[in-house]
Coordinates of C-alpha atoms and ligand atoms in Angstrom, one line a residue:
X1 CA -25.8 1.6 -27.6
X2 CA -23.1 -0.7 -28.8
X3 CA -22.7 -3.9 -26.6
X4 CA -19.8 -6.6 -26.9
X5 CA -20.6 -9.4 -28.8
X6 CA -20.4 -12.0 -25.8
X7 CA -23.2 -9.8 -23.9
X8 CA -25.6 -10.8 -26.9
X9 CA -27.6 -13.0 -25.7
X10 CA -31.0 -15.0 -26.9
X11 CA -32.4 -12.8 -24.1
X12 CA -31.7 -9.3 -25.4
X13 CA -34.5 -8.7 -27.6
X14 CA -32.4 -6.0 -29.4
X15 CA -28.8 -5.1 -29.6
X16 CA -26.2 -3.2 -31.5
X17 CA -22.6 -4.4 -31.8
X18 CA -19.7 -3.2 -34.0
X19 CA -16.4 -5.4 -35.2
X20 CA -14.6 -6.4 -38.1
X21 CA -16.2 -9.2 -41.3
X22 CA -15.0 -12.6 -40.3
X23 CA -16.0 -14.6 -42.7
X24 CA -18.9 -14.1 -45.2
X25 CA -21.6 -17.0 -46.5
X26 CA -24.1 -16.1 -49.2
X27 CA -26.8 -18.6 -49.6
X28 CA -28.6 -17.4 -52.1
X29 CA -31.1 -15.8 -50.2
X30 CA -29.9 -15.5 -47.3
X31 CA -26.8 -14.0 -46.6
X32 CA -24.6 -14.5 -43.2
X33 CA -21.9 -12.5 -42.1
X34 CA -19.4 -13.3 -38.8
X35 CA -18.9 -10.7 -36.7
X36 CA -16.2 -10.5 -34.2
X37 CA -14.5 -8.1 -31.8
X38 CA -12.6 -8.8 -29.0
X39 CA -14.8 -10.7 -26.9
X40 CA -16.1 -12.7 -29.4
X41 CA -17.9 -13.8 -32.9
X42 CA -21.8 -13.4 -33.6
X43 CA -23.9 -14.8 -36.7
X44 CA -25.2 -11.4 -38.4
X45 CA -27.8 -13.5 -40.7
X46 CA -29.5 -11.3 -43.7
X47 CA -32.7 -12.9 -45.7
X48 CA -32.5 -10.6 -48.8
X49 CA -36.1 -10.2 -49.0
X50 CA -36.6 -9.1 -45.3
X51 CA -34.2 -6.2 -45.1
X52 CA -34.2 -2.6 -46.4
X53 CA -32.2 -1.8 -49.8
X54 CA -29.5 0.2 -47.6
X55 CA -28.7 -3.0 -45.3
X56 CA -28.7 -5.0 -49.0
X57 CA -25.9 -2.1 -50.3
X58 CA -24.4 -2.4 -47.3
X59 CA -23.8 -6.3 -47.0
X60 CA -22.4 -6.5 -50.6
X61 CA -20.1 -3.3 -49.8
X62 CA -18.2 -5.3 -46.4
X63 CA -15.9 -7.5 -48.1
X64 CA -13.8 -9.5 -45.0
X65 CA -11.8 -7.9 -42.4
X66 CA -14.3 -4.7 -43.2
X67 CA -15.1 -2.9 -39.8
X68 CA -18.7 -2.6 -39.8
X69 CA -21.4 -1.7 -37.0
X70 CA -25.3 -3.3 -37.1
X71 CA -28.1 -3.0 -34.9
X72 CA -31.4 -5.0 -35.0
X73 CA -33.3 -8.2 -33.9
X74 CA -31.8 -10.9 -31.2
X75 CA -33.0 -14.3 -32.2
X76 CA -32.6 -18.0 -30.3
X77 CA -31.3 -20.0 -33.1
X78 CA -29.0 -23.8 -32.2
X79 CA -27.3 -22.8 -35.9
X80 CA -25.4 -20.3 -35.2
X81 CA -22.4 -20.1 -32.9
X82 CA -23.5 -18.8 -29.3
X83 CA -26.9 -20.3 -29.9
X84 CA -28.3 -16.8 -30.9
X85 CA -27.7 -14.3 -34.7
X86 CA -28.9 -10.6 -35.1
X87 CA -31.2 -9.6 -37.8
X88 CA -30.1 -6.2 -38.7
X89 CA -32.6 -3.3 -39.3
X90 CA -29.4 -1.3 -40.0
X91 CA -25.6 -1.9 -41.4
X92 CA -22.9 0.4 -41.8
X93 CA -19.3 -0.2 -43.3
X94 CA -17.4 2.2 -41.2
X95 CA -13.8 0.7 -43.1
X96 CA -13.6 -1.2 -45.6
X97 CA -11.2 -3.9 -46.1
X98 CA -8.7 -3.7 -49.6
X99 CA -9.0 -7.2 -51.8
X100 CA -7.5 -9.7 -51.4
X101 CA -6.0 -10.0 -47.8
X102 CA -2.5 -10.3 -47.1
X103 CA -3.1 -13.2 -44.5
X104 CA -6.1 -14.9 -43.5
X105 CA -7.5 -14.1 -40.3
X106 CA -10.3 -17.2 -40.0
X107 CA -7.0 -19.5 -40.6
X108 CA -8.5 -21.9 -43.2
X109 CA -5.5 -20.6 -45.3
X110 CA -2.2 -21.5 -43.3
X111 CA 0.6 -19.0 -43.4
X112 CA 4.2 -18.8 -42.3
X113 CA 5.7 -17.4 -39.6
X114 CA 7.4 -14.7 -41.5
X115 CA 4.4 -13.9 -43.2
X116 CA 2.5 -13.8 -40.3
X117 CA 4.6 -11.5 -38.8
X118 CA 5.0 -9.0 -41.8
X119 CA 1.5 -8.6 -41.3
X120 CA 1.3 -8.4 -37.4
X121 CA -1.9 -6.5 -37.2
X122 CA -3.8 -8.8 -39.3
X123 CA -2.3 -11.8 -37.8
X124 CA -3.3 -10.4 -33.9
X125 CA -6.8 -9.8 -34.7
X126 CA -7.1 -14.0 -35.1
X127 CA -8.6 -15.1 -32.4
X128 CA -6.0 -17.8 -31.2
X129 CA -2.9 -15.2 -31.3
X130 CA -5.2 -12.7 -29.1
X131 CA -5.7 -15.0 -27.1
X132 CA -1.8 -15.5 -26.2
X133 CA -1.3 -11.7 -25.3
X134 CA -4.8 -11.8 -23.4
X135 CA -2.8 -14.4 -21.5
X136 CA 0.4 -12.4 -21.6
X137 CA -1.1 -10.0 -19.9
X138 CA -2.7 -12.0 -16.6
X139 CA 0.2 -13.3 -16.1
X140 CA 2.4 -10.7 -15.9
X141 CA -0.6 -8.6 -14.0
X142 CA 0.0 -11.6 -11.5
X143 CA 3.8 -11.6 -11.1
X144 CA 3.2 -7.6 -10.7
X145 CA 0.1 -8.3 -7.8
X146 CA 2.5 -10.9 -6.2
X147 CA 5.2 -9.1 -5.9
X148 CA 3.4 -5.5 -4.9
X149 CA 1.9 -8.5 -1.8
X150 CA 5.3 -9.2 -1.0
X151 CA 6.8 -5.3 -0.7
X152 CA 9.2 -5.5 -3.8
X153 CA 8.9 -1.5 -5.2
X154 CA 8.6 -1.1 -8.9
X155 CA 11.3 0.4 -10.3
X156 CA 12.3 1.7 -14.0
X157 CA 16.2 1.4 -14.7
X158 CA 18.0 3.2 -17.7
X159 CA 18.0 1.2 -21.2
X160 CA 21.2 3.7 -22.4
X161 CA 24.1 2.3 -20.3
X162 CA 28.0 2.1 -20.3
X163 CA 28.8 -1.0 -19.4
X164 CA 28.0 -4.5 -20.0
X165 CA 26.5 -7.2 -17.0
X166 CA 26.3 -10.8 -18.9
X167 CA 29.3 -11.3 -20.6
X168 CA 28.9 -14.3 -23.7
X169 CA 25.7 -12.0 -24.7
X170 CA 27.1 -9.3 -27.6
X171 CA 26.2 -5.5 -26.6
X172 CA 24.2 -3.1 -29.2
X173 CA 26.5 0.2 -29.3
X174 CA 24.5 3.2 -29.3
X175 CA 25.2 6.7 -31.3
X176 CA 25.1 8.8 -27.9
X177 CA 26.2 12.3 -28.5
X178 CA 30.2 12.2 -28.1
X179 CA 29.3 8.9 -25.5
X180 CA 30.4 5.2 -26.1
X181 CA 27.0 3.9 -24.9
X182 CA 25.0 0.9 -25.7
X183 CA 21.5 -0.5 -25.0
X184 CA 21.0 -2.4 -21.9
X185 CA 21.7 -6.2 -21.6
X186 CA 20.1 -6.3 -17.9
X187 CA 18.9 -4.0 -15.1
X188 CA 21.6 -5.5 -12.9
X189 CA 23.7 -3.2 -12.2
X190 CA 21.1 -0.6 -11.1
X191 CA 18.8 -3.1 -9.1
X192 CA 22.2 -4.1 -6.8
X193 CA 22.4 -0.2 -6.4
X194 CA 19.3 0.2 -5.5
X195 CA 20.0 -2.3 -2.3
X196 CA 22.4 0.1 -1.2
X197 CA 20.3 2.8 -1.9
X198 CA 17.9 1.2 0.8
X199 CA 15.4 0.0 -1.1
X200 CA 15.1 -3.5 0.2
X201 CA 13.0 -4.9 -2.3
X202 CA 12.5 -3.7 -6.1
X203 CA 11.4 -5.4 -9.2
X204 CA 11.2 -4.2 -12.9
X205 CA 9.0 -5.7 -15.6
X206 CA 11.3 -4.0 -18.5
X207 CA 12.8 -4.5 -22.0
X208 CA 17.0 -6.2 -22.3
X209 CA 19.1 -5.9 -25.6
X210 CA 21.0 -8.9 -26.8
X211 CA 23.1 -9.0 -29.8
X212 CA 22.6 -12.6 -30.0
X213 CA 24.1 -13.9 -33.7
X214 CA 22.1 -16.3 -33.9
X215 CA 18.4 -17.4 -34.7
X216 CA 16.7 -20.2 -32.5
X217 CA 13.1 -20.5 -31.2
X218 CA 14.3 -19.0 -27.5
X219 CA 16.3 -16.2 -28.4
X220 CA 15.1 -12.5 -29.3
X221 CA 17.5 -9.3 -29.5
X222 CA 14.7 -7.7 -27.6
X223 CA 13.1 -9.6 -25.0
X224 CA 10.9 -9.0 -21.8
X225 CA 12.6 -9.2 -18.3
X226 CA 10.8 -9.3 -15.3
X227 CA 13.8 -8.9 -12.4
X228 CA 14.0 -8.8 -8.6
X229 CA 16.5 -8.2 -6.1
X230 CA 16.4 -8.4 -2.4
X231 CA 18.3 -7.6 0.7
X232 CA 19.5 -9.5 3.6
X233 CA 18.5 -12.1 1.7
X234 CA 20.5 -15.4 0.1
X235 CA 19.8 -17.5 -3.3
X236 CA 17.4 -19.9 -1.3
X237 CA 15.1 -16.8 -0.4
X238 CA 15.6 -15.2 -4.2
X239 CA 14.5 -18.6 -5.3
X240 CA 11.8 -19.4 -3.1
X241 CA 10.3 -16.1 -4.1
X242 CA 10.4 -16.9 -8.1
X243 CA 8.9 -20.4 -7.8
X244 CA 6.1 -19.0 -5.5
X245 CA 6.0 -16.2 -8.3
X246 CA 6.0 -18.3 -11.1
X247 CA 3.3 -21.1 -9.1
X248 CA 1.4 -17.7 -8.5
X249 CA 1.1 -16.4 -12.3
X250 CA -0.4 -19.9 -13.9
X251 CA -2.7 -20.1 -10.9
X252 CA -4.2 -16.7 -12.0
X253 CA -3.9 -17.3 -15.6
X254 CA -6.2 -21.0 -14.5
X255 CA -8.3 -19.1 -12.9
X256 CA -9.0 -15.8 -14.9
X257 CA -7.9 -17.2 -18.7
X258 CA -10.5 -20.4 -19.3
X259 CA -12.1 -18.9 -22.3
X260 CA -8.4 -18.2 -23.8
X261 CA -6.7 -21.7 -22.9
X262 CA -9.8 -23.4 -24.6
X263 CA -8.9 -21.3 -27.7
X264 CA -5.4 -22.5 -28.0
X265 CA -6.7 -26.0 -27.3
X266 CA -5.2 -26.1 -23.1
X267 CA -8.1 -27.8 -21.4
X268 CA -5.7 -29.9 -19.5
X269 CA -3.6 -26.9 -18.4
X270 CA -1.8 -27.6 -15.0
X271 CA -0.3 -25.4 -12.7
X272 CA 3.1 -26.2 -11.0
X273 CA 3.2 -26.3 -7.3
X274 CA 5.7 -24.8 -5.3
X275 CA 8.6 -25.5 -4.0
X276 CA 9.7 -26.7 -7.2
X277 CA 12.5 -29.6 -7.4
X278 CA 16.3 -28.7 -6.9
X279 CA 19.4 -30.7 -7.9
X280 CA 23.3 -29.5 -8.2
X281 CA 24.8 -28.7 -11.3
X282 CA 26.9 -31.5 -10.4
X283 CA 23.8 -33.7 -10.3
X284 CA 22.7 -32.3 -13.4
X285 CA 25.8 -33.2 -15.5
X286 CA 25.8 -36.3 -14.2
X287 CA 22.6 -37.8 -15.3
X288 CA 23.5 -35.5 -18.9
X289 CA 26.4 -37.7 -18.5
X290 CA 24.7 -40.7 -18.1
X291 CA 22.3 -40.4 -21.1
X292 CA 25.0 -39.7 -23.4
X293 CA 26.1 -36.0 -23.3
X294 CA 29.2 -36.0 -22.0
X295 CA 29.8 -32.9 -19.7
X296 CA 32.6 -32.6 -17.1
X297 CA 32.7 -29.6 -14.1
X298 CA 32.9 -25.7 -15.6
X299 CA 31.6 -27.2 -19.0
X300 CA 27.9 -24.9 -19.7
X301 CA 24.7 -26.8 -19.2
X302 CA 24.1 -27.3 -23.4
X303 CA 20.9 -27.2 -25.1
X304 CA 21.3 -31.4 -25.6
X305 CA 22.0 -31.6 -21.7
X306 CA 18.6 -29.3 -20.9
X307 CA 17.1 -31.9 -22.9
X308 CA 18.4 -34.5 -21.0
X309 CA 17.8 -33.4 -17.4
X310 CA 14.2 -31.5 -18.5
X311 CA 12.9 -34.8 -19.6
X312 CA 14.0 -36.9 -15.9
X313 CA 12.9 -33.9 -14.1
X314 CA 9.9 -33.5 -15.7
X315 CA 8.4 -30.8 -14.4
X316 CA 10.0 -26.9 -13.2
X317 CA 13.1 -27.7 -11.1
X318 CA 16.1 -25.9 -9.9
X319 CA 20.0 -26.0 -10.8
X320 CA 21.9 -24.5 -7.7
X321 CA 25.6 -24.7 -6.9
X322 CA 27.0 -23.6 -10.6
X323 CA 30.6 -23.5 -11.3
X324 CA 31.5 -19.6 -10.3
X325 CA 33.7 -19.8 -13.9
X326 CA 30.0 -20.2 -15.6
X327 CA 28.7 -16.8 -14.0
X328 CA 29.2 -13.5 -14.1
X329 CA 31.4 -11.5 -12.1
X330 CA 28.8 -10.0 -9.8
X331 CA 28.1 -13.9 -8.3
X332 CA 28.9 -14.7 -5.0
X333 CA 31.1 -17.7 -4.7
X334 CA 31.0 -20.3 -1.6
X335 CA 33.3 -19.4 1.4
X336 CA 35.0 -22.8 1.5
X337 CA 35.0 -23.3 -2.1
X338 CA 35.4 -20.9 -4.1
X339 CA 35.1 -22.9 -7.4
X340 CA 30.9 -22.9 -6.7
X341 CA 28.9 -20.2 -6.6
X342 CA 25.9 -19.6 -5.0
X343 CA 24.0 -18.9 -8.5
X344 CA 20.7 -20.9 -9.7
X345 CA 18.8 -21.6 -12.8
X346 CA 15.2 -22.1 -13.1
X347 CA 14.5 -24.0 -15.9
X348 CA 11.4 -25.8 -17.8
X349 CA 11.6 -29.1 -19.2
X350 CA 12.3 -27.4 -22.5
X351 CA 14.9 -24.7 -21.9
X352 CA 15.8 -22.2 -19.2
X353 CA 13.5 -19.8 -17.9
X354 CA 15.6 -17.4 -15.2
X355 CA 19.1 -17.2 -14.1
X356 CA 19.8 -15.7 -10.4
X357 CA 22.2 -15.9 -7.4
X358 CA 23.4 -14.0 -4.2
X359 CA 25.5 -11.1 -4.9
X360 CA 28.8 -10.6 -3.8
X361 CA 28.0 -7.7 -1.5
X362 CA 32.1 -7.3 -0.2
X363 CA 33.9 -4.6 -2.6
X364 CA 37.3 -5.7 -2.4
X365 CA 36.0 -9.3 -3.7
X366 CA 33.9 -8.0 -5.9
X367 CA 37.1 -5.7 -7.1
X368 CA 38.7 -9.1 -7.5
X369 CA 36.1 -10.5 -9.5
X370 CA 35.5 -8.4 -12.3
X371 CA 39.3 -8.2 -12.8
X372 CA 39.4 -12.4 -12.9
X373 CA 36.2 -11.9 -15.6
X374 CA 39.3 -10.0 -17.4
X375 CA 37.1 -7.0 -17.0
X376 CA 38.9 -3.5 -16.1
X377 CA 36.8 -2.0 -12.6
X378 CA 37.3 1.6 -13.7
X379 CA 34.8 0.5 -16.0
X380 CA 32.7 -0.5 -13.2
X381 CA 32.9 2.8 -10.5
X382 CA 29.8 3.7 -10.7
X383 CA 28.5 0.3 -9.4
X384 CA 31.4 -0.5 -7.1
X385 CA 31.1 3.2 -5.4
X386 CA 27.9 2.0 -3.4
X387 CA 29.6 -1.2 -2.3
X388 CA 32.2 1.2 -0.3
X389 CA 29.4 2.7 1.7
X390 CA 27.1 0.3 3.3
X391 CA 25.9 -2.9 1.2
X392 CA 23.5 -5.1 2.8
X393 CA 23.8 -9.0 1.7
X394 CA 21.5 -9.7 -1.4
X395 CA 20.5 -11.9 -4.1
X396 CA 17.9 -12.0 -7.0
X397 CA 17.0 -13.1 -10.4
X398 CA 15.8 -12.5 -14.0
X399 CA 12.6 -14.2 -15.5
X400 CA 12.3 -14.0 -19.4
X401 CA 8.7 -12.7 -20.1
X402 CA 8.7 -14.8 -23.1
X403 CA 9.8 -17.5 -22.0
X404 CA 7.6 -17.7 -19.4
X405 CA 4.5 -17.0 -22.0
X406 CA 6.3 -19.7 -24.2
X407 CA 6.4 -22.5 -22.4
X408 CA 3.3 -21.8 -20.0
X409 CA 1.2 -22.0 -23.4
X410 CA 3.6 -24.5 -25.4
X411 CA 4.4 -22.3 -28.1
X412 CA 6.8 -23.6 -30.5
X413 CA 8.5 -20.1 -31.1
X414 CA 9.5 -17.5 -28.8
X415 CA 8.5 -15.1 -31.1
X416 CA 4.7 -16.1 -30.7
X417 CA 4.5 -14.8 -27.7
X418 CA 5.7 -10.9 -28.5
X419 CA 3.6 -8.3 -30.2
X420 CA 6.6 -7.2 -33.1
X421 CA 9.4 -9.4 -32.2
X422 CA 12.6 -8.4 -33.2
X423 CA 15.4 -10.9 -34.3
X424 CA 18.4 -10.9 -36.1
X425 CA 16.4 -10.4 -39.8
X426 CA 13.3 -8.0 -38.4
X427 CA 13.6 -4.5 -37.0
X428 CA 10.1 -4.1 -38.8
X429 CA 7.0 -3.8 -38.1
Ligands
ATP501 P1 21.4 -17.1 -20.7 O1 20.8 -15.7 -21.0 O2 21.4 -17.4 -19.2 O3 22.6 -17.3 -21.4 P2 20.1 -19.1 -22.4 O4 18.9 -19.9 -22.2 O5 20.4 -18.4 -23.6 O6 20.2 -18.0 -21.2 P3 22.7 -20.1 -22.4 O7 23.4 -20.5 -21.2 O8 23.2 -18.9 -23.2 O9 21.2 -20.0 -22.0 O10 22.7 -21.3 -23.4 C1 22.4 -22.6 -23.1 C2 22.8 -23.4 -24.3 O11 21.9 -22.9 -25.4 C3 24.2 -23.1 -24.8 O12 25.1 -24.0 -24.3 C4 24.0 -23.3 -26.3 O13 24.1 -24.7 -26.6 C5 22.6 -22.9 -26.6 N1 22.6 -21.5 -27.1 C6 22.6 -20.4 -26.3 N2 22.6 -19.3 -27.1 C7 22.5 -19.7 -28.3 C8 22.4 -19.1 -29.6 N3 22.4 -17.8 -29.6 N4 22.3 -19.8 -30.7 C9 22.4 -21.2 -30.6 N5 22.4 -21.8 -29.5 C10 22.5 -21.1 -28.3
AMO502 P1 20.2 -14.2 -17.9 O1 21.2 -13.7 -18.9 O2 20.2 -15.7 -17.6 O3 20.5 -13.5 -16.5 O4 18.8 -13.7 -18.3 C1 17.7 -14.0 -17.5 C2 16.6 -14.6 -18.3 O5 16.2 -13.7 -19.3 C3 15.7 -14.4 -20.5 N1 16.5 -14.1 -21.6 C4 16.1 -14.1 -22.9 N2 14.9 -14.3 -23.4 C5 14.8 -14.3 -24.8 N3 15.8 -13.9 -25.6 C6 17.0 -13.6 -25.1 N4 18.0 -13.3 -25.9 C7 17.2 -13.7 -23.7 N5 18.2 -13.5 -22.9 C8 17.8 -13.7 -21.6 C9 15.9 -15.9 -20.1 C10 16.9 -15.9 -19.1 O6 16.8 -17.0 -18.2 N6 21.3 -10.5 -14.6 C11 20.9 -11.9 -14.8 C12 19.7 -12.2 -13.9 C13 20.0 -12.1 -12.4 O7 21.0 -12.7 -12.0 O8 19.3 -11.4 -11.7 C14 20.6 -12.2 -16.2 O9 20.4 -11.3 -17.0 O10 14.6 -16.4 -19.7

């Protein structure tokens, strides 16, 4: 019976195992061939003489990348990686791999990024880029597990919508039958309906559109969000929830992911303890200020100015207290000045990693709102209609997915940590 390569141990007399070629050494008369699935790489060593004609045919048939299958003798050996290699009595080539290989998965050939990503398959079978979705994954299992702890119901919002939430984000538009439709930015709308609706607590762990123009390392037309909203609740408890969240998801991936954070080379991977550090917008463009980008009150926090404050800060912190002209119109603004809005960012030394706020819950000032965004609210009914009939108080956030993978494993491009990213150049693979 086939066993994962890690289970092949020194101990295990016999075993079988099946994977693809990783790299191939012939020594004359002996022949070695790495084998690796997703668990790991085992030293498949073949002296010439020893082994049957079929196993010899065999061997010279699995060029690399080749998905083969062997079965035969466990030996102790300090030469091979794992401390043990496998003798085969039999080999099979179950699919063999074309020559030459359009990337090299044993990385002793460098490619590009581009290149890597044309070939995405080839490119996630390297062990140090599985590792990053293995990652991926415990983490967002985590967030999920937190929030399931803390009562938030998982909900699935529509990706067709009529309307737009983030305004300065472009809109795809959508061929929808006799429909102006496009794809959606944010589940916003729908998790604020869902408050009225009486849910108390949802979160969704689901794909948002950007048109964004441009390419950078942080941006993708398609990203991961992972949102949450929750009543009779303000921006403190929303926040407290998503640095608890956040704390929760790199203690998991510290405690489940050692063998994948020594592959990317994380041995000193730290986890950030909640509560995280908070400072006013106005505190923020002040020391930007200071160090030489020059910001004054309603101006955007820039990428320069993240720099800035990311470096004092030095670790996860909190912007609160934004300028309400800097938000959308859904934010709810301070009673006694109405010029600051009760909206956060959470950001990373090196960029931002969610947006949130408490929600303006009243419907005549929310009325009043879109129409100073210069947005027309017959646009908006559907969304203002619950706010007529019982709206409890809430606030929440979005976390990108990517982000969150991006910085947690320093990543130098966004697009490292998705599957088949798309951007402004790649709808393919
Ligand atoms: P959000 O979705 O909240 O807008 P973000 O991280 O993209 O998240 P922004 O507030 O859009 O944050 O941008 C912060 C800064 O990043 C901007 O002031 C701008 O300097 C830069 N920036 C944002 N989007 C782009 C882009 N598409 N291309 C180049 N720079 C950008
Ligand atoms: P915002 O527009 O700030 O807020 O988005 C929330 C978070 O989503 C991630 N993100 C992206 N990641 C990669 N590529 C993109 N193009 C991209 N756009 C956004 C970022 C960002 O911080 N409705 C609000 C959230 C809320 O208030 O609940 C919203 O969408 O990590």
């Amino acid at each position: 019976m086939r066993i994962p390569i890690k289970d092949v141990t020194p101990e295990c007399e016999r075993a079988e195992v099946a994977g693809w070629v990783h790299e191939e050494r012939d020594l004359g008369g002996l022949t070695f061939l790495l084998v690796r699935d997703r668990t790991g790489i085992l030293q498949v060593t073949i002296p010439k003489k020893k082994v049957s004609p079929e196993v010899l045919a065999a061997v010279k048939e699995a060029s690399r990348e080749s998905v083969i299958s062997c079965e035969g003798v466990v030996k102790a050996t300090d030469k091979a990686p794992g401390g043990r290699e496998l003798v085969p009595e039999t080999l099979k080539v179950i699919s063999r791999a074309d020559t030459p290989l359009p990337l090299d998965v044993s990385e002793k050939v460098p490619a590009e990024l581009d290149t890597r990503l044309d070939n995405r398959y080839l490119d996630l079978r390297k062990p140090r880029v599985n590792s990053i979705f293995l990652i991926r994954n415990a983490a967002l299992r985590a967030v999920s597990e937190f929030l399931w702890d803390h009562h938030f119901t998982q909900v699935q919002t529509p990706k067709v919508v009529a309307a737009a939430t983030e305004g300065g984000t472009e809109l795809f538009p959508l061929a929808y039958f006799d429909k102006e439709a496009f794809l959606n930015q944010s589940p916003q709308l729908y998790k604020q309906m869902l408050m009225s609706a009486g849910f108390d607590r949802v979160y969704e762990i689901g794909p948002i559109f950007r048109a964004e123009e441009h390419n950078t390392v942080r941006h993708l037309n398609e990203a991961t969000s992972i949102d949450i909203e929750m009543s009779f609740a303000d921006e403190k408890d929303a926040m407290k929830v998503l640095e608890e969240v956040v704390s929760y998801a790199y203690g998991k991936v510290a405690d489940t992911c050692s063998n994948e954070l020594a592959v990317l080379g994380l041995n000193d991977f730290e986890v950030p303890t909640a509560p995280f550090p908070k400072i006013t917008y106005q505190e923020a463009i002040e020391i930007a200020s200071k160090k030489g980008e020059a910001l004054t009150f309603g101006d955007d926090l820039t990428t320069a100015a993240e720099k800035i404050v990311g470096e004092e800060m030095g670790t996860m912190y909190f912007v609160t207290e934004w300028p309400s002209s800097t938000r959308p119109f859904y934010t709810m603004a301070f009673e006694d000045r109405p010029e600051v809005c009760r909206a956060f960012d959470m950001m990373h030394p090196r960029m931002e990693l969610s947006s949130g706020a408490q929600r303006c819950h009243v419907h005549s000032k929310l009325v009043e709102q879109i129409k100073g965004k210069g947005l027309n609210p017959d646009a908006f009914e559907f969304y203002l209609n619950p706010f007529r009939y019982g709206m409890p108080p809430h606030a929440g956030w979005g976390l990108g997915a990517e982000r969150l993978v991006m910085t947690m494993l320093d990543l130098q491009n966004i697009r490292e940590g998705v599957l088949f990213p798309r951007d402004r150049h790649r709808v393919s693979p």
